[in-house]
mmCIF file of C-alpha atoms in Angstrom:
data_model
loop_
_atom_site.group_PDB
_atom_site.id
_atom_site.type_symbol
_atom_site.label_atom_id
_atom_site.label_comp_id
_atom_site.label_asym_id
_atom_site.label_seq_id
_atom_site.Cartn_x
_atom_site.Cartn_y
_atom_site.Cartn_z
ATOM 1 C CA MET A 1 0.005 0.018 0.011
ATOM 2 C CA ARG A 2 2.788 2.281 0.815
ATOM 3 C CA ASN A 3 4.451 1.746 -2.573
ATOM 4 C CA ARG A 4 1.216 2.760 -4.256
ATOM 5 C CA ILE A 5 1.041 6.001 -2.222
ATOM 6 C CA PHE A 6 4.627 6.735 -2.962
ATOM 7 C CA TRP A 7 4.219 6.268 -6.727
ATOM 8 C CA GLY A 8 0.912 8.082 -6.752
ATOM 9 C CA LEU A 9 2.466 11.142 -5.112
ATOM 10 C CA PHE A 10 5.457 10.961 -7.203
ATOM 11 C CA LEU A 11 3.392 11.013 -10.462
ATOM 12 C CA LEU A 12 1.114 13.834 -9.151
ATOM 13 C CA LEU A 13 4.085 15.989 -8.186
ATOM 14 C CA SER A 14 5.685 15.291 -11.618
ATOM 15 C CA ALA A 15 2.459 16.428 -13.261
ATOM 16 C CA VAL A 16 2.299 19.641 -11.310
ATOM 17 C CA LEU A 17 5.878 20.584 -12.182
ATOM 18 C CA LEU A 18 5.234 19.736 -15.871
ATOM 19 C CA ILE A 19 2.282 21.975 -16.026
ATOM 20 C CA ALA A 20 3.787 24.712 -14.020
ATOM 21 C CA SER A 21 6.895 24.794 -16.282
ATOM 22 C CA GLN A 22 4.718 24.838 -19.533
ATOM 23 C CA LEU A 23 2.653 27.696 -18.086
ATOM 24 C CA HIS A 24 5.885 29.568 -17.253
ATOM 25 C CA LEU A 25 5.012 29.706 -13.646
ATOM 26 C CA ILE A 26 8.518 28.610 -12.840
ATOM 27 C CA THR A 27 10.974 31.215 -13.992
ATOM 28 C CA TYR A 28 14.160 29.375 -13.042
ATOM 29 C CA THR A 29 16.052 27.808 -15.903
ATOM 30 C CA PHE A 30 16.829 24.107 -15.413
ATOM 31 C CA ASN A 31 19.706 22.244 -17.130
ATOM 32 C CA PHE A 32 19.580 18.494 -17.603
ATOM 33 C CA TRP A 33 21.706 17.510 -14.638
ATOM 34 C CA THR A 34 19.617 19.771 -12.304
ATOM 35 C CA ILE A 35 16.404 18.058 -13.458
ATOM 36 C CA VAL A 36 18.028 14.613 -12.910
ATOM 37 C CA ALA A 37 19.271 15.597 -9.345
ATOM 38 C CA THR A 38 15.880 17.165 -8.637
ATOM 39 C CA MET A 39 13.891 14.009 -9.635
ATOM 40 C CA PHE A 40 16.298 11.892 -7.626
ATOM 41 C CA LEU A 41 15.890 14.046 -4.454
ATOM 42 C CA VAL A 42 12.105 14.311 -4.961
ATOM 43 C CA PHE A 43 12.065 10.549 -5.196
ATOM 44 C CA PHE A 44 13.689 10.210 -1.643
ATOM 45 C CA LEU A 45 11.657 13.083 -0.265
ATOM 46 C CA ILE A 46 8.346 11.425 -1.113
ATOM 47 C CA LYS A 47 9.670 8.010 0.109
ATOM 48 C CA SER A 48 10.753 9.621 3.415
ATOM 49 C CA LEU A 49 7.400 11.218 3.838
ATOM 50 C CA VAL A 50 5.536 7.996 3.149
ATOM 51 C CA TYR A 51 7.576 6.085 5.655
ATOM 52 C CA PHE A 52 7.622 8.867 8.247
ATOM 53 C CA SER A 53 11.420 9.236 8.099
ATOM 54 C CA VAL A 54 12.354 12.569 9.847
ATOM 55 C CA SER A 55 16.054 12.369 8.990
ATOM 56 C CA GLY A 56 15.393 11.399 5.333
ATOM 57 C CA THR A 57 12.953 14.192 4.919
ATOM 58 C CA VAL A 58 15.162 16.910 6.499
ATOM 59 C CA PHE A 59 18.351 15.937 4.698
ATOM 60 C CA THR A 60 16.551 15.580 1.339
ATOM 61 C CA LEU A 61 15.075 19.130 1.782
ATOM 62 C CA ALA A 62 18.672 20.333 2.752
ATOM 63 C CA PHE A 63 20.180 18.886 -0.517
ATOM 64 C CA LEU A 64 17.325 20.561 -2.453
ATOM 65 C CA ALA A 65 18.047 23.916 -0.670
ATOM 66 C CA ILE A 66 21.783 23.473 -1.690
ATOM 67 C CA LEU A 67 20.701 22.697 -5.333
ATOM 68 C CA TYR A 68 18.387 25.717 -5.443
ATOM 69 C CA ALA A 69 20.285 28.065 -3.148
ATOM 70 C CA LYS A 70 20.421 30.912 -5.693
ATOM 71 C CA PRO A 71 16.690 31.103 -6.616
ATOM 72 C CA LEU A 72 15.820 30.681 -2.901
ATOM 73 C CA GLY A 73 18.007 33.540 -2.033
ATOM 74 C CA ILE A 74 20.381 31.553 0.307
ATOM 75 C CA ALA A 75 23.426 31.444 -1.805
ATOM 76 C CA THR A 76 25.459 33.136 0.966
ATOM 77 C CA LEU A 77 25.072 30.036 2.996
ATOM 78 C CA SER A 78 27.541 27.285 2.450
ATOM 79 C CA ALA A 79 26.607 23.771 1.829
ATOM 80 C CA TRP A 80 28.212 22.633 5.173
ATOM 81 C CA THR A 81 26.103 25.258 7.020
ATOM 82 C CA ILE A 82 22.959 23.993 5.572
ATOM 83 C CA LEU A 83 23.956 20.414 6.241
ATOM 84 C CA GLY A 84 24.955 21.195 9.750
ATOM 85 C CA ALA A 85 21.517 22.894 10.324
ATOM 86 C CA ALA A 86 19.835 19.921 8.767
ATOM 87 C CA LEU A 87 21.621 17.555 11.308
ATOM 88 C CA LEU A 88 20.493 19.628 14.299
ATOM 89 C CA ILE A 89 16.973 19.971 13.027
ATOM 90 C CA SER A 90 16.895 16.163 12.343
ATOM 91 C CA ILE A 91 18.036 15.366 15.831
ATOM 92 C CA GLY A 92 15.538 17.825 17.382
ATOM 93 C CA LEU A 93 12.625 16.636 15.387
ATOM 94 C CA SER A 94 13.425 12.974 15.990
ATOM 95 C CA VAL A 95 13.667 13.482 19.729
ATOM 96 C CA ILE A 96 10.214 15.363 19.617
ATOM 97 C CA LEU A 97 8.332 13.261 17.131
ATOM 98 C CA ASN A 98 9.656 9.749 17.486
ATOM 99 C CA PRO A 99 7.099 8.635 20.133
ATOM 100 C CA PHE A 100 4.306 9.908 17.943
ATOM 101 C CA LEU A 101 5.667 8.423 14.655
ATOM 102 C CA ALA A 102 6.191 4.980 16.309
ATOM 103 C CA LYS A 103 2.490 4.265 16.114
ATOM 104 C CA HIS A 104 2.526 4.722 12.366
ATOM 105 C CA ARG A 105 5.663 2.592 11.657
ATOM 106 C CA PRO A 106 4.609 -1.074 11.331
ATOM 107 C CA TRP A 107 8.159 -2.252 12.079
ATOM 108 C CA MET A 108 8.358 -0.303 15.412
ATOM 109 C CA ARG A 109 5.509 -2.360 17.024
ATOM 110 C CA TYR A 110 4.222 -5.875 17.419
ATOM 111 C CA LYS A 111 1.386 -7.163 15.268
ATOM 112 C CA SER A 112 -1.210 -9.936 15.432
ATOM 113 C CA GLN A 113 -1.056 -11.738 18.867
ATOM 114 C CA ILE A 114 1.857 -9.724 20.071
ATOM 115 C CA LYS A 115 0.824 -6.581 21.846
ATOM 116 C CA TRP A 116 3.934 -4.879 23.204
ATOM 117 C CA GLU A 117 2.143 -2.301 25.295
ATOM 118 C CA LYS A 118 0.555 -5.060 27.301
ATOM 119 C CA LYS A 119 3.571 -7.476 27.460
ATOM 120 C CA PRO A 120 5.535 -8.018 30.641
ATOM 121 C CA PHE A 121 9.125 -7.102 30.638
ATOM 122 C CA ASP A 122 10.934 -9.277 28.035
ATOM 123 C CA GLY A 123 14.230 -7.585 27.414
ATOM 124 C CA SER A 124 13.088 -4.363 25.810
ATOM 125 C CA TYR A 125 15.430 -1.453 26.508
ATOM 126 C CA TYR A 126 16.007 2.118 25.590
ATOM 127 C CA GLU A 127 19.713 2.672 25.698
ATOM 128 C CA TYR A 128 21.765 5.745 26.210
ATOM 129 C CA ASN A 129 25.106 4.195 27.172
ATOM 130 C CA ASP A 130 27.222 1.388 25.984
ATOM 131 C CA ASP A 131 25.886 -1.924 27.367
ATOM 132 C CA MET A 132 25.956 -5.643 26.760
ATOM 133 C CA LYS A 133 23.064 -8.005 27.749
ATOM 134 C CA THR A 134 21.646 -11.522 27.081
ATOM 135 C CA VAL A 135 17.940 -11.696 26.300
ATOM 136 C CA ASP A 136 16.223 -14.909 26.837
ATOM 137 C CA SER A 137 12.847 -14.449 25.073
ATOM 138 C CA PRO A 138 11.108 -15.439 21.908
ATOM 139 C CA ASP A 139 10.090 -11.878 21.312
ATOM 140 C CA VAL A 140 12.736 -9.085 21.697
ATOM 141 C CA ASN A 141 12.869 -5.375 21.507
ATOM 142 C CA VAL A 142 16.271 -3.401 21.188
ATOM 143 C CA PHE A 143 15.924 0.305 21.122
ATOM 144 C CA VAL A 144 19.049 2.316 21.010
ATOM 145 C CA LYS A 145 19.331 6.062 20.959
ATOM 146 C CA MET A 146 22.659 7.874 21.175
ATOM 147 C CA GLY A 147 24.489 4.881 22.527
ATOM 148 C CA ASN A 148 25.976 1.504 21.705
ATOM 149 C CA SER A 149 24.317 -1.830 22.632
ATOM 150 C CA VAL A 150 25.097 -5.535 22.095
ATOM 151 C CA ARG A 151 22.282 -8.165 22.572
ATOM 152 C CA TYR A 152 22.861 -11.935 22.682
ATOM 153 C CA VAL A 153 19.475 -13.453 22.037
ATOM 154 C CA ARG A 154 18.665 -17.017 23.374
ATOM 155 C CA SER A 155 15.485 -18.853 22.575
ATOM 156 C CA ASN A 156 14.211 -22.313 21.794
ATOM 157 C CA ASP A 157 11.214 -20.833 19.895
ATOM 158 C CA PHE A 158 12.202 -17.555 18.464
ATOM 159 C CA HIS A 159 9.362 -15.329 16.989
ATOM 160 C CA THR A 160 10.119 -11.702 16.537
ATOM 161 C CA ALA A 161 12.772 -9.105 17.043
ATOM 162 C CA ASN A 162 12.329 -5.367 16.759
ATOM 163 C CA VAL A 163 15.702 -3.520 16.496
ATOM 164 C CA GLN A 164 15.892 0.266 16.299
ATOM 165 C CA ALA A 165 19.029 2.457 16.233
ATOM 166 C CA ASN A 166 18.596 6.101 16.221
ATOM 167 C CA LEU A 167 21.964 8.025 16.286
ATOM 168 C CA GLY A 168 23.406 4.849 17.830
ATOM 169 C CA SER A 169 24.774 1.429 17.141
ATOM 170 C CA ALA A 170 23.251 -1.925 17.859
ATOM 171 C CA LYS A 171 24.735 -5.468 17.383
ATOM 172 C CA VAL A 172 22.405 -8.396 17.835
ATOM 173 C CA TYR A 173 23.531 -12.027 17.845
ATOM 174 C CA PHE A 174 21.076 -14.826 17.055
ATOM 175 C CA ASP A 175 23.539 -17.640 17.089
ATOM 176 C CA HIS A 176 22.019 -19.285 20.127
ATOM 177 C CA VAL A 177 18.471 -19.100 18.668
ATOM 178 C CA THR A 178 16.131 -21.818 17.351
ATOM 179 C CA VAL A 179 13.443 -21.010 14.844
ATOM 180 C CA ASN A 180 10.822 -23.768 14.637
ATOM 181 C CA ASP A 181 8.999 -22.447 11.602
ATOM 182 C CA THR A 182 9.221 -18.789 10.642
ATOM 183 C CA ALA A 183 10.287 -15.604 12.308
ATOM 184 C CA THR A 184 10.587 -11.870 11.617
ATOM 185 C CA ILE A 185 13.222 -9.348 12.335
ATOM 186 C CA LYS A 186 12.157 -5.724 12.060
ATOM 187 C CA VAL A 187 14.756 -3.061 11.889
ATOM 188 C CA ASN A 188 14.640 0.809 11.745
ATOM 189 C CA VAL A 189 17.987 2.638 11.367
ATOM 190 C CA SER A 190 18.093 6.396 11.324
ATOM 191 C CA LEU A 191 21.497 7.957 11.318
ATOM 192 C CA GLY A 192 22.742 4.850 13.030
ATOM 193 C CA ASN A 193 24.121 1.396 12.588
ATOM 194 C CA ILE A 194 22.673 -2.066 13.133
ATOM 195 C CA GLU A 195 24.657 -5.274 12.795
ATOM 196 C CA LEU A 196 22.680 -8.606 12.766
ATOM 197 C CA PHE A 197 24.543 -11.854 13.267
ATOM 198 C CA ILE A 198 22.470 -14.522 11.634
ATOM 199 C CA PRO A 199 22.978 -18.276 11.559
ATOM 200 C CA ARG A 200 24.200 -19.304 8.057
ATOM 201 C CA ASN A 201 21.588 -21.997 7.753
ATOM 202 C CA TRP A 202 18.594 -19.570 7.929
ATOM 203 C CA ASN A 203 16.768 -18.826 4.800
ATOM 204 C CA VAL A 204 16.722 -15.090 4.908
ATOM 205 C CA VAL A 205 14.075 -13.219 3.040
ATOM 206 C CA LYS A 206 14.782 -9.417 2.738
ATOM 207 C CA GLY A 207 12.001 -6.853 2.595
ATOM 208 C CA ILE A 208 13.966 -3.745 3.582
ATOM 209 C CA ASN A 209 13.248 -0.181 2.448
ATOM 210 C CA ASN A 210 16.420 1.728 1.826
ATOM 211 C CA ASN A 211 16.391 5.559 2.064
ATOM 212 C CA MET A 212 19.773 7.021 1.312
ATOM 213 C CA GLY A 213 21.326 4.300 3.508
ATOM 214 C CA ASN A 214 23.538 1.186 3.075
ATOM 215 C CA ILE A 215 22.623 -2.333 3.343
ATOM 216 C CA SER A 216 25.445 -4.996 3.165
ATOM 217 C CA GLU A 217 25.826 -8.781 3.715
ATOM 218 C CA ALA A 218 28.905 -10.710 4.743
ATOM 219 C CA GLY A 219 29.605 -14.464 5.026
ATOM 220 C CA VAL A 220 28.336 -17.377 3.171
ATOM 221 C CA GLN A 221 24.859 -19.011 3.645
ATOM 222 C CA ASN A 222 24.326 -22.718 3.918
ATOM 223 C CA ILE A 223 20.599 -23.337 3.190
ATOM 224 C CA SER A 224 18.937 -26.641 3.066
ATOM 225 C CA SER A 225 15.289 -27.958 2.741
ATOM 226 C CA ASP A 226 15.135 -27.914 6.605
ATOM 227 C CA SER A 227 16.307 -24.332 6.949
ATOM 228 C CA PRO A 228 13.784 -22.121 8.752
ATOM 229 C CA THR A 229 12.610 -18.874 6.984
ATOM 230 C CA VAL A 230 13.400 -15.648 8.657
ATOM 231 C CA THR A 231 12.074 -12.304 7.107
ATOM 232 C CA ILE A 232 13.970 -9.009 7.661
ATOM 233 C CA THR A 233 11.853 -6.081 7.107
ATOM 234 C CA GLY A 234 11.963 -2.323 8.071
ATOM 235 C CA LEU A 235 13.704 0.907 6.938
ATOM 236 C CA VAL A 236 17.355 2.155 6.677
ATOM 237 C CA SER A 237 17.278 5.914 6.552
ATOM 238 C CA MET A 238 20.702 7.688 6.318
ATOM 239 C CA GLY A 239 22.312 4.657 8.201
ATOM 240 C CA ASN A 240 23.860 1.289 7.765
ATOM 241 C CA LEU A 241 22.595 -2.185 8.113
ATOM 242 C CA LYS A 242 24.850 -5.178 7.975
ATOM 243 C CA ILE A 243 23.762 -8.877 7.786
ATOM 244 C CA GLN A 244 26.542 -11.038 8.925
ATOM 245 C CA TYR A 245 26.095 -14.898 8.399
ATOM 246 C CA ILE A 246 27.858 -16.864 11.085
#
């Protein structure tokens, strides 16, 4: 559904720009590369808005401001000044809006039979300092903000993990986990870093949205007909996600 919303908004905005240019409502002269860069940035802007990504939205607007500094009358501002202001705005808005945006992000909450607001304590943390813990639970939350955390998950019937890193770093090890059928790992990276250490015999299905971030894999998988299926979903926005097969 979000993909339909994204492409719908993208096409509508393209139509508006086309009509405005033909009616000479836009007096700025575009060259080819400016148009290409604009379409690229508008692509990420709409995607950030659809997925409620604060950092993605702010930094995309910052790059658009740099690109159109002259017609906007801000040519006296350097690119680094604009990007520095964007970083501060992104941090400030993230701190204010994240609690409200969480309810709109499907990868930041439990679904179906799992209702995290009614669950007893199961290893869910908000971290501001470096720490290292072992979590013994089939359903795990790891929330890191402005810090570094390491989690060693242990479970004989693993179901779900929600991992969020906002201006921080999280490492989660699943090598002492048993998946009896299927499981889901939901990630949300915003100006941070997440490393998932996954058993190489898991059949990993990736459904991750990448918004100006980096997603990488390391190691070699060894999948057989008995391998459990684990789906990794979520959003990487101006951050890094690494899947390490062990």
